Amino acid sequence: VGEFANLSDAELLAATAGEAEAFGAFYERHEDAVLYFFLRRGATADLAADLTSETFAAALGAAHRFKAGGPPAIGWLYGIARNVLAMSRRRGAVESRARLRLGMEPVALTDESLEAIERLGSEAALTALGHLPPAQREAVEAYVLAEQGYPAIAESLRCSEMVVRQRVSRGLRELRTRLEGS
Amino acid sequence: MTRIPELQYELVLAAGRRAAPRRRWAIGRRRWLAVALAALVVGGGAGAAGLAIHEGAPIKPAPAGDFEGRHHIVAPRPGTERIAATAPDPVSGPPWGLRVSRGKDGSLCVGAARVFKGRLGIYDATTRTFRALPLRGPDTCGVRVAPRTFGLFAALSSQVAGSPKILAPRDADMRLVVYGLVGSEVERLTAKGPGGAGAISISKEGGFVAVYPRAVFSDVTVTAHFRDGTTKTLGGRPLDRSNPTELARVAQSRVDYVGPPVARVDARRVLQIAIGCPADRRGRRCQGDVTLAAYGNGRTVRLGSHLIRIGAGASRPLHFRLTAHQAGLLRQSPRWRLQVRVILDPIAQQPIVRDLELVTSR
């Protein structure tokens, strides 16, 4: 995965067709963000894992259609996550079509994985993150959870790097205030 | 490290499968180029596999004391080894190879794993790291080849696409590696597996290796076609579970563990397991598909699998090679359970899983 550290999200998705591990790096970069997306919406750890699995399976199935100059990858991924959640709510069961299309088996979660997901959901800072204004939250999530650089976030949020820095800075200050208050 | 390494691994495998059809097409269209590239990888080129492969520290050989002497295990003679056959990995990374060497008793020794720069080793696809395997330890000696010999080994390996981060790889995460040696009377080999039917190349030394993703041995049949027109097939057919004779023989199988106590398990050691299986009244022999798994602290660590042919009495000890990660996990487990799947020959082949608990001292 270290090989891919310097590649952008768009480059990782483009490389997936020839290098399977590139998608592993993409997953590693955004796993927390997607898991947290579902946890924040009330999913339990195992449900969040299933929804995350379907989200990344759908992303893998559509990776070849992702265009570098178009919507940012993180926004694209959140869009898929929103669809997966909506479809799952409509069906009353976790959507699994993308996973089945890829021939992926359901992931059998270990105790360690469940604990790690629960930790993500219960971390106070992340709970506080949910109370930030959407623009700040998105910037902080991309910077802290997805470990993206300011230029990449600016590109994905379609704003200047300066604006991203301000949003991240204000968001983190707000988080500190909330955490100290709690 | 991700929170759900199993999912990351599944996704990488799925991405590899999506890329695979394009690769097969390319091989069909440019077969000679592919062969030349594979030779480059085997011979020393790193560029053919795409991005660079890192070389980690070589794995140390098993202690000399584990061989000869009271253990009666033959060790390969250094300097006699060569890569006798190669096959591409169906997903990614360096090709697989069969290493053949001479044992100190004159018998042949074989081992199969990834090949990089002409050496056999393990490959971690997540970090693109190759670590050379020593000669003494992973390879199995005692193989003797007569003109009509057709014997094979089958190993389930999680090292392949191998992430040591994955604590409990499932069969679907593994490769089935079928390898062995044939005698001069074998003209050609064909195989049927999950990907369809095809030929397996035999090297001039009589070696062969074939790799299947998401397969177990009962999914694959390998047929030897002899020069006199006869054939012999290994692998394949489900076991008749309604036959009490077969079940009774499975129940009689015996397992002897001759490895070190858990507290002393490390990556340099080779665990040795001997399987006993008495012949039945008709003198049929057992064939064992033996998987060594360890259970403890809510985890399962699948360590590897061997296909063996057993006469009456005990088999030669099987060697299970551990990675440092597996050894570390085992040390946390006070109990191991051996998962032994014994199947019969020639009735073959869907194995019955039988767990034998092995309590080891700390």
Coordinates of C-alpha atoms in Angstrom, one line a residue:
Chain A
V1 CA 0.0 0.0 0.0
G2 CA 2.9 2.3 0.7
E3 CA 3.6 2.2 -3.1
F4 CA 0.4 4.1 -3.7
A5 CA 0.8 6.7 -0.9
N6 CA 1.6 9.5 -3.3
L7 CA -1.1 8.8 -5.8
S8 CA -4.4 10.8 -5.8
D9 CA -7.7 9.1 -5.4
A10 CA -8.4 9.5 -9.1
E11 CA -5.0 7.9 -9.9
L12 CA -5.7 5.0 -7.6
L13 CA -9.1 4.3 -9.2
A14 CA -7.5 4.5 -12.7
A15 CA -4.7 2.1 -11.6
T16 CA -7.2 -0.4 -10.2
A17 CA -7.9 -1.9 -13.7
G18 CA -4.3 -3.1 -13.9
E19 CA -3.2 -3.2 -10.2
A20 CA -5.6 -4.8 -7.8
E21 CA -3.7 -3.5 -4.8
A22 CA -4.4 0.1 -5.9
F23 CA -8.0 -0.4 -4.8
G24 CA -6.8 -1.8 -1.5
A25 CA -4.9 1.5 -1.0
F26 CA -8.1 3.4 -1.9
Y27 CA -10.0 1.4 0.6
E28 CA -7.5 1.9 3.3
R29 CA -7.5 5.7 2.7
H30 CA -11.3 6.0 3.0
E31 CA -12.4 3.1 5.2
D32 CA -12.8 5.2 8.3
A33 CA -14.7 7.9 6.5
V34 CA -17.2 5.5 5.0
L35 CA -17.6 3.5 8.3
Y36 CA -18.1 6.7 10.2
F37 CA -20.6 7.9 7.6
F38 CA -22.8 4.9 8.5
L39 CA -22.1 4.9 12.2
R40 CA -23.1 8.6 12.4
R41 CA -26.4 7.6 10.9
G42 CA -27.1 5.1 13.7
A43 CA -25.7 1.9 12.2
T44 CA -24.3 -0.7 14.6
A45 CA -20.7 -1.9 14.0
D46 CA -21.6 -5.0 12.1
L47 CA -24.3 -3.2 10.0
A48 CA -21.8 -0.4 9.3
A49 CA -19.3 -3.0 8.1
D50 CA -21.8 -4.6 5.7
L51 CA -22.9 -1.3 4.3
T52 CA -19.2 -0.3 3.9
S53 CA -18.5 -3.6 2.1
E54 CA -21.4 -2.9 -0.3
T55 CA -20.2 0.7 -0.8
F56 CA -16.7 -0.2 -1.7
A57 CA -17.9 -3.1 -3.9
A58 CA -20.1 -0.7 -5.8
A59 CA -17.1 1.7 -6.0
L60 CA -14.9 -1.0 -7.4
G61 CA -17.6 -2.0 -10.0
A62 CA -17.8 1.7 -11.1
A63 CA -14.1 2.6 -10.7
H64 CA -13.4 2.4 -14.5
R65 CA -16.2 5.0 -15.1
F66 CA -14.7 7.5 -12.6
K67 CA -13.4 10.6 -14.5
A68 CA -10.5 12.5 -13.0
G69 CA -11.8 15.9 -13.9
G70 CA -15.3 15.2 -12.7
P71 CA -16.7 15.1 -9.2
P72 CA -14.1 14.4 -6.5
A73 CA -13.5 10.8 -5.5
I74 CA -14.5 11.3 -1.8
G75 CA -17.7 13.0 -2.8
W76 CA -18.3 10.3 -5.4
L77 CA -17.8 7.7 -2.6
Y78 CA -20.1 9.4 -0.2
G79 CA -22.7 9.5 -3.0
I80 CA -22.4 5.7 -3.4
A81 CA -22.7 5.3 0.4
R82 CA -25.8 7.5 0.4
N83 CA -27.3 5.3 -2.3
V84 CA -26.4 2.1 -0.5
L85 CA -28.0 3.4 2.7
A86 CA -31.2 4.5 0.9
M87 CA -31.5 1.3 -1.0
S88 CA -31.0 -0.8 2.2
R89 CA -33.5 1.2 4.1
R90 CA -36.0 0.8 1.3
R91 CA -35.5 -3.0 1.1
G92 CA -35.3 -3.4 4.9
A93 CA -32.0 -5.3 4.4
V94 CA -28.5 -4.5 3.6
E95 CA -28.1 -4.0 -0.1
S96 CA -25.7 -6.6 -1.5
R97 CA -26.0 -6.6 -5.3
A98 CA -22.6 -5.0 -6.0
R99 CA -20.9 -7.4 -3.8
L100 CA -22.6 -10.4 -5.3
R101 CA -21.9 -9.1 -8.9
L102 CA -18.2 -9.1 -7.9
G103 CA -18.4 -12.6 -6.5
M104 CA -17.4 -11.4 -3.1
E105 CA -18.3 -13.4 -0.1
P106 CA -19.8 -11.7 3.0
V107 CA -17.0 -10.7 5.3
A108 CA -17.0 -12.7 8.5
L109 CA -16.0 -10.1 11.1
T110 CA -13.6 -11.0 13.8
D111 CA -13.9 -9.7 17.3
E112 CA -11.0 -7.4 16.6
S113 CA -12.7 -5.8 13.6
L114 CA -15.9 -5.2 15.5
E115 CA -14.1 -3.6 18.4
A116 CA -12.1 -1.4 16.0
I117 CA -15.3 -0.2 14.4
E118 CA -17.0 0.4 17.7
R119 CA -14.0 2.4 18.8
L120 CA -14.4 4.5 15.7
G121 CA -18.0 5.2 16.6
S122 CA -17.4 5.9 20.2
E123 CA -14.5 8.2 19.9
A124 CA -15.6 11.4 21.4
A125 CA -13.9 13.6 18.8
L126 CA -15.8 11.8 16.1
T127 CA -19.1 12.2 17.9
A128 CA -18.4 15.9 18.2
L129 CA -17.5 15.9 14.5
G130 CA -21.1 15.1 13.7
H131 CA -22.2 18.4 15.3
L132 CA -20.0 20.6 13.0
P133 CA -21.5 22.6 10.2
P134 CA -21.6 20.4 7.0
A135 CA -18.8 22.3 5.2
Q136 CA -16.4 22.2 8.1
R137 CA -17.3 18.6 8.9
E138 CA -16.6 17.5 5.3
A139 CA -13.2 19.3 5.3
V140 CA -12.2 17.9 8.7
E141 CA -13.3 14.4 7.7
A142 CA -11.2 14.6 4.5
Y143 CA -8.2 16.0 6.3
V144 CA -8.2 13.9 9.5
L145 CA -10.1 10.7 8.6
A146 CA -9.1 10.3 5.0
E147 CA -5.7 11.9 5.5
Q148 CA -5.9 13.9 2.3
G149 CA -3.7 16.9 1.7
Y150 CA -5.2 20.4 1.3
P151 CA -4.8 20.5 -2.5
A152 CA -6.7 17.2 -2.9
I153 CA -9.4 18.4 -0.6
A154 CA -9.7 21.7 -2.4
E155 CA -10.0 19.8 -5.7
S156 CA -12.7 17.5 -4.3
L157 CA -14.7 20.2 -2.6
R158 CA -14.2 22.6 -5.5
C159 CA -12.9 25.5 -3.6
S160 CA -9.6 27.1 -3.0
E161 CA -6.9 25.7 -0.8
M162 CA -7.1 28.7 1.5
V163 CA -10.8 28.1 2.1
V164 CA -10.1 24.4 3.0
R165 CA -7.4 25.5 5.4
Q166 CA -9.9 27.9 7.1
R167 CA -12.6 25.2 7.3
V168 CA -10.3 22.6 8.8
S169 CA -8.8 25.1 11.2
R170 CA -12.2 26.4 12.4
G171 CA -13.6 22.9 12.5
L172 CA -10.7 21.6 14.6
R173 CA -11.0 24.6 16.9
E174 CA -14.7 24.0 17.3
L175 CA -14.0 20.3 18.1
R176 CA -11.5 21.3 20.7
T177 CA -14.0 23.6 22.4
R178 CA -16.7 21.0 22.4
L179 CA -14.4 18.3 23.8
E180 CA -13.0 20.5 26.5
G181 CA -16.6 21.5 27.3
S182 CA -17.6 17.8 27.6
Chain B
M1 CA -3.7 -1.4 9.1
T2 CA -7.4 -1.1 8.4
R3 CA -10.3 -1.8 10.7
I4 CA -11.6 -4.6 8.5
P5 CA -8.6 -6.2 6.9
E6 CA -10.7 -9.1 5.6
L7 CA -12.8 -6.6 3.6
Q8 CA -9.7 -4.9 2.1
Y9 CA -8.4 -8.3 1.1
E10 CA -11.7 -9.4 -0.5
L11 CA -11.8 -6.1 -2.4
V12 CA -8.2 -6.6 -3.7
L13 CA -9.1 -10.2 -4.8
A14 CA -12.2 -8.9 -6.5
A15 CA -10.2 -6.2 -8.3
G16 CA -7.8 -8.8 -9.4
R17 CA -10.5 -11.0 -10.8
R18 CA -11.9 -8.1 -12.8
A19 CA -8.4 -7.5 -14.2
A20 CA -7.8 -11.2 -14.9
P21 CA -9.8 -11.6 -18.2
R22 CA -7.8 -8.8 -19.8
R23 CA -4.6 -10.5 -18.8
R24 CA -5.7 -13.9 -20.1
W25 CA -6.5 -12.2 -23.5
A26 CA -3.1 -10.6 -23.5
I27 CA -1.5 -14.0 -22.9
G28 CA -3.4 -15.6 -25.7
R29 CA -2.5 -12.8 -28.1
R30 CA 1.1 -12.4 -27.1
R31 CA 2.1 -15.7 -25.7
W32 CA 5.8 -15.5 -26.5
L33 CA 6.1 -12.1 -25.0
A34 CA 4.4 -13.3 -21.8
V35 CA 6.8 -16.2 -21.7
A36 CA 9.7 -13.9 -22.1
L37 CA 8.5 -11.6 -19.4
A38 CA 7.9 -14.5 -17.0
A39 CA 11.5 -15.6 -17.7
L40 CA 12.7 -12.1 -17.0
V41 CA 10.9 -12.2 -13.6
V42 CA 12.3 -15.6 -12.8
G43 CA 15.7 -14.7 -14.0
G44 CA 16.1 -11.4 -12.4
G45 CA 14.0 -8.7 -14.0
A46 CA 11.6 -6.9 -11.7
G47 CA 9.8 -4.7 -14.1
A48 CA 7.6 -7.3 -15.7
A49 CA 5.3 -7.4 -12.7
G50 CA 4.5 -3.7 -13.0
L51 CA 5.5 -1.8 -9.9
A52 CA 8.7 -2.7 -8.0
I53 CA 8.8 -5.6 -5.7
H54 CA 10.7 -5.1 -2.4
E55 CA 12.9 -7.7 -1.0
G56 CA 12.5 -8.3 2.7
A57 CA 14.9 -10.3 4.9
P58 CA 15.3 -13.9 3.8
I59 CA 13.6 -16.4 6.1
K60 CA 16.1 -18.4 8.1
P61 CA 16.4 -22.1 7.6
A62 CA 14.9 -24.5 10.1
P63 CA 17.3 -25.6 12.8
A64 CA 19.5 -28.5 11.6
G65 CA 18.5 -30.4 14.7
D66 CA 15.0 -30.8 13.3
F67 CA 16.3 -33.1 10.6
E68 CA 18.1 -36.4 10.5
G69 CA 18.9 -38.0 13.8
R70 CA 15.9 -39.1 15.8
H71 CA 13.4 -37.2 13.6
H72 CA 14.4 -39.3 10.5
I73 CA 13.6 -36.3 8.2
V74 CA 15.8 -35.9 5.2
A75 CA 17.1 -32.4 4.5
P76 CA 17.9 -31.1 1.0
R77 CA 21.6 -30.8 0.1
P78 CA 22.6 -27.1 -0.4
G79 CA 23.7 -26.3 -4.0
T80 CA 21.5 -28.9 -5.7
E81 CA 18.4 -26.8 -6.0
R82 CA 16.9 -25.3 -9.2
I83 CA 13.6 -23.9 -10.3
A84 CA 12.1 -26.7 -12.4
A85 CA 8.8 -25.2 -13.4
T86 CA 6.9 -22.0 -13.2
A87 CA 3.2 -20.8 -13.5
P88 CA 1.8 -17.3 -13.4
D89 CA -0.3 -16.2 -10.4
P90 CA -3.9 -15.8 -11.5
V91 CA -4.3 -12.5 -9.7
S92 CA -1.0 -10.6 -9.4
G93 CA 2.6 -10.6 -8.3
P94 CA 5.5 -12.9 -9.1
P95 CA 4.9 -16.3 -10.7
W96 CA 4.8 -19.5 -8.8
G97 CA 7.6 -22.0 -9.1
L98 CA 8.6 -25.6 -8.3
R99 CA 11.9 -26.0 -6.6
V100 CA 13.6 -29.4 -7.0
S101 CA 16.7 -30.4 -5.1
R102 CA 18.5 -33.6 -3.9
G103 CA 18.2 -34.8 -0.4
K104 CA 21.1 -36.2 1.6
D105 CA 19.7 -39.7 1.0
G106 CA 19.7 -39.2 -2.8
S107 CA 15.9 -38.7 -3.0
L108 CA 14.4 -35.7 -4.6
C109 CA 13.0 -32.8 -2.6
V110 CA 10.3 -30.4 -3.8
G111 CA 8.8 -27.2 -2.7
A112 CA 6.5 -24.6 -4.3
A113 CA 6.1 -20.9 -3.7
R114 CA 6.5 -17.6 -5.4
V115 CA 9.6 -17.1 -7.6
F116 CA 11.5 -13.8 -7.7
K117 CA 15.1 -13.4 -9.1
G118 CA 15.4 -17.1 -9.5
R119 CA 14.7 -17.8 -5.8
L120 CA 11.7 -19.4 -4.1
G121 CA 9.9 -17.3 -1.5
I122 CA 6.8 -15.9 0.0
Y123 CA 5.1 -12.7 -1.3
D124 CA 3.0 -10.2 0.6
A125 CA 0.9 -8.5 -2.0
T126 CA -0.2 -5.7 0.3
T127 CA 3.4 -4.5 0.8
R128 CA 4.8 -6.0 -2.4
T129 CA 7.5 -7.7 -0.3
F130 CA 9.2 -10.9 -1.3
R131 CA 11.1 -12.9 1.3
A132 CA 13.3 -15.8 0.1
L133 CA 12.6 -19.2 1.6
P134 CA 15.5 -21.3 2.7
L135 CA 16.1 -24.7 1.3
R136 CA 16.1 -26.5 4.7
G137 CA 12.6 -26.3 6.1
P138 CA 9.9 -25.7 3.5
D139 CA 10.9 -28.3 1.0
T140 CA 9.8 -32.0 1.3
C141 CA 12.3 -34.7 0.5
G142 CA 11.9 -38.4 0.0
V143 CA 10.3 -38.1 -3.5
R144 CA 11.5 -40.9 -5.8
V145 CA 10.6 -40.8 -9.5
A146 CA 10.1 -44.0 -11.5
P147 CA 9.1 -44.0 -15.2
R148 CA 5.3 -44.3 -14.4
T149 CA 5.4 -42.0 -11.4
F150 CA 2.6 -39.5 -11.1
G151 CA 2.4 -38.0 -7.7
L152 CA 1.4 -34.6 -6.7
F153 CA 1.4 -32.3 -3.7
A154 CA -1.4 -29.8 -3.2
A155 CA -0.9 -26.9 -0.9
L156 CA -3.4 -24.2 0.1
S157 CA -1.5 -21.1 0.6
S158 CA -2.6 -17.8 2.1
Q159 CA 0.7 -16.3 1.4
V160 CA -0.1 -15.9 -2.2
A161 CA -2.1 -12.8 -2.4
G162 CA -1.0 -13.0 1.0
S163 CA -1.6 -10.6 3.6
P164 CA -0.1 -11.5 7.0
K165 CA -2.6 -8.9 8.2
I166 CA -5.4 -11.3 7.5
L167 CA -5.8 -13.4 10.7
A168 CA -8.2 -16.0 9.5
P169 CA -8.0 -16.4 5.7
R170 CA -10.8 -18.5 4.3
D171 CA -10.5 -21.0 1.5
A172 CA -11.8 -18.3 -0.9
D173 CA -8.8 -16.1 0.0
M174 CA -6.3 -18.7 -0.8
R175 CA -4.6 -20.2 -3.8
L176 CA -4.5 -23.9 -4.4
V177 CA -1.0 -24.8 -5.6
V178 CA -0.7 -28.2 -7.2
Y179 CA 2.8 -29.3 -8.0
G180 CA 4.9 -32.4 -8.3
L181 CA 7.1 -34.6 -10.5
V182 CA 6.2 -37.2 -13.1
G183 CA 8.2 -40.0 -14.6
S184 CA 9.4 -40.3 -18.2
E185 CA 6.3 -42.4 -19.2
V186 CA 4.0 -39.5 -18.6
E187 CA 3.5 -37.8 -21.9
R188 CA 1.3 -34.9 -20.8
L189 CA -0.9 -33.6 -17.9
T190 CA -4.3 -32.1 -18.2
A191 CA -6.3 -30.5 -15.4
K192 CA -9.9 -29.5 -14.8
G193 CA -10.5 -26.8 -12.3
P194 CA -12.8 -23.8 -11.5
G195 CA -11.4 -21.9 -14.5
G196 CA -12.1 -24.7 -17.0
A197 CA -9.9 -27.5 -18.5
G198 CA -6.4 -27.1 -19.8
A199 CA -2.9 -28.6 -20.1
I200 CA -0.3 -28.3 -17.4
S201 CA 3.2 -27.9 -18.8
I202 CA 5.8 -30.5 -17.8
S203 CA 9.4 -29.2 -17.6
K204 CA 12.3 -31.3 -19.0
E205 CA 13.0 -32.4 -15.4
G206 CA 9.4 -33.7 -15.1
G207 CA 8.3 -30.9 -12.8
F208 CA 5.0 -29.2 -12.9
V209 CA 3.1 -26.5 -11.0
A210 CA -0.4 -25.1 -11.4
V211 CA -2.2 -22.4 -9.4
Y212 CA -5.9 -22.0 -8.8
P213 CA -7.6 -19.1 -7.0
R214 CA -10.6 -19.8 -4.7
A215 CA -10.3 -23.6 -5.0
V216 CA -9.8 -26.6 -2.8
F217 CA -8.3 -29.9 -4.0
S218 CA -11.7 -31.5 -4.5
D219 CA -12.5 -28.8 -7.1
V220 CA -9.5 -29.8 -9.3
T221 CA -8.7 -33.0 -11.1
V222 CA -5.3 -33.6 -12.6
T223 CA -4.9 -36.4 -15.2
A224 CA -1.6 -38.0 -16.3
H225 CA -1.6 -39.3 -19.9
F226 CA 0.9 -42.1 -20.3
R227 CA 2.7 -43.0 -23.5
D228 CA 0.9 -46.3 -23.6
G229 CA -2.4 -44.6 -23.8
T230 CA -3.5 -45.2 -20.2
T231 CA -4.5 -42.4 -17.9
K232 CA -4.5 -41.8 -14.1
T233 CA -6.5 -39.0 -12.4
L234 CA -6.1 -37.5 -9.0
G235 CA -8.4 -35.1 -7.3
G236 CA -12.1 -34.4 -7.8
R237 CA -15.0 -36.6 -6.9
P238 CA -17.1 -36.1 -3.7
L239 CA -16.9 -38.8 -1.0
D240 CA -19.9 -41.0 -0.5
R241 CA -20.8 -40.0 3.0
S242 CA -23.4 -42.7 3.2
N243 CA -20.8 -45.4 3.0
P244 CA -20.0 -46.4 6.7
T245 CA -16.8 -48.1 5.7
E246 CA -15.3 -44.8 4.5
L247 CA -16.4 -43.0 7.6
A248 CA -15.1 -45.7 9.9
R249 CA -11.7 -45.4 8.4
V250 CA -11.7 -41.7 8.7
A251 CA -12.5 -42.1 12.4
Q252 CA -9.5 -44.5 12.8
S253 CA -7.0 -42.0 11.5
R254 CA -4.3 -41.0 14.0
V255 CA -2.4 -37.8 14.3
D256 CA 1.0 -37.4 15.9
Y257 CA 2.4 -34.0 16.5
V258 CA 6.1 -33.7 16.7
G259 CA 6.6 -30.0 16.7
P260 CA 7.9 -27.8 19.5
P261 CA 5.8 -26.6 22.5
V262 CA 3.7 -23.6 21.7
A263 CA 5.9 -21.3 23.7
R264 CA 8.8 -22.1 21.5
V265 CA 7.1 -21.8 18.1
D266 CA 8.8 -19.3 15.9
A267 CA 9.0 -18.7 12.2
R268 CA 12.3 -20.6 11.9
R269 CA 10.7 -23.9 12.9
V270 CA 8.8 -26.4 10.9
L271 CA 5.9 -28.1 12.5
Q272 CA 5.8 -31.7 11.7
I273 CA 2.6 -33.8 11.7
A274 CA 2.4 -37.5 11.0
I275 CA -0.9 -39.0 10.0
G276 CA -1.7 -42.7 10.6
C277 CA -4.3 -44.4 8.6
P278 CA -4.7 -48.2 8.6
A279 CA -5.4 -50.0 5.4
D280 CA -8.9 -51.6 5.2
R281 CA -9.6 -55.2 4.5
R282 CA -9.2 -54.7 0.8
G283 CA -5.8 -53.2 1.3
R284 CA -6.9 -49.8 0.1
R285 CA -4.8 -46.9 1.3
C286 CA -5.7 -43.6 2.7
Q287 CA -5.1 -40.3 1.0
G288 CA -5.0 -37.4 3.3
D289 CA -5.8 -33.8 2.7
V290 CA -4.4 -32.4 5.9
T291 CA -5.1 -28.9 7.0
L292 CA -3.4 -27.6 10.1
A293 CA -5.4 -24.9 11.8
A294 CA -5.0 -23.3 15.2
Y295 CA -7.8 -22.1 17.3
G296 CA -7.4 -19.9 20.3
N297 CA -8.5 -16.6 21.8
G298 CA -11.4 -16.5 19.3
R299 CA -9.1 -16.6 16.3
T300 CA -8.5 -19.2 13.7
V301 CA -5.1 -19.3 12.0
R302 CA -5.0 -21.6 9.0
L303 CA -1.4 -22.6 8.6
G304 CA -1.4 -24.7 5.5
S305 CA -2.4 -27.9 3.9
H306 CA -0.8 -30.9 2.4
L307 CA -2.1 -33.7 0.2
I308 CA -0.4 -36.9 1.1
R309 CA -0.6 -40.6 0.3
I310 CA -0.5 -42.8 3.3
G311 CA 0.2 -46.5 3.5
A312 CA -0.6 -48.6 6.4
G313 CA 0.9 -47.1 9.5
A314 CA 2.1 -43.6 9.8
S315 CA 3.0 -41.2 7.0
R316 CA 6.2 -39.4 6.8
P317 CA 5.9 -36.3 8.9
L318 CA 4.4 -33.4 7.1
H319 CA 6.1 -30.0 7.3
F320 CA 4.1 -26.9 8.0
R321 CA 6.0 -23.8 7.6
L322 CA 4.9 -20.8 9.6
T323 CA 5.3 -17.1 8.9
A324 CA 6.5 -14.9 11.8
H325 CA 3.0 -13.5 12.1
Q326 CA 1.4 -16.9 12.4
A327 CA 4.0 -18.0 14.9
G328 CA 3.2 -14.9 16.9
L329 CA -0.5 -15.7 16.9
L330 CA 0.1 -19.3 17.9
R331 CA 2.1 -18.3 20.9
Q332 CA -1.0 -16.5 22.2
S333 CA -3.0 -19.6 22.0
P334 CA -2.7 -22.2 24.7
R335 CA -4.5 -24.8 22.6
W336 CA -4.3 -25.8 19.1
R337 CA -6.8 -27.9 17.2
L338 CA -5.6 -29.8 14.1
Q339 CA -8.1 -29.8 11.4
V340 CA -7.6 -33.1 9.6
R341 CA -9.4 -33.9 6.5
V342 CA -8.9 -37.4 5.4
I343 CA -10.2 -38.8 2.1
L344 CA -10.0 -42.1 0.6
D345 CA -8.3 -43.3 -2.5
P346 CA -9.5 -44.4 -5.0
I347 CA -13.1 -43.6 -3.9
A348 CA -12.0 -39.9 -3.4
Q349 CA -12.5 -37.1 -2.8
Q350 CA -14.7 -34.6 -0.9
P351 CA -13.0 -34.6 2.5
I352 CA -14.5 -35.2 5.8
V353 CA -13.4 -32.6 8.3
R354 CA -12.4 -33.9 11.6
D355 CA -11.1 -31.7 14.4
L356 CA -8.5 -33.2 16.7
E357 CA -7.6 -31.2 19.6
L358 CA -4.0 -30.8 20.5
V359 CA -3.2 -29.4 23.8
T360 CA 0.4 -28.2 23.9
S361 CA 2.4 -27.3 27.0
R362 CA 3.6 -23.9 27.7

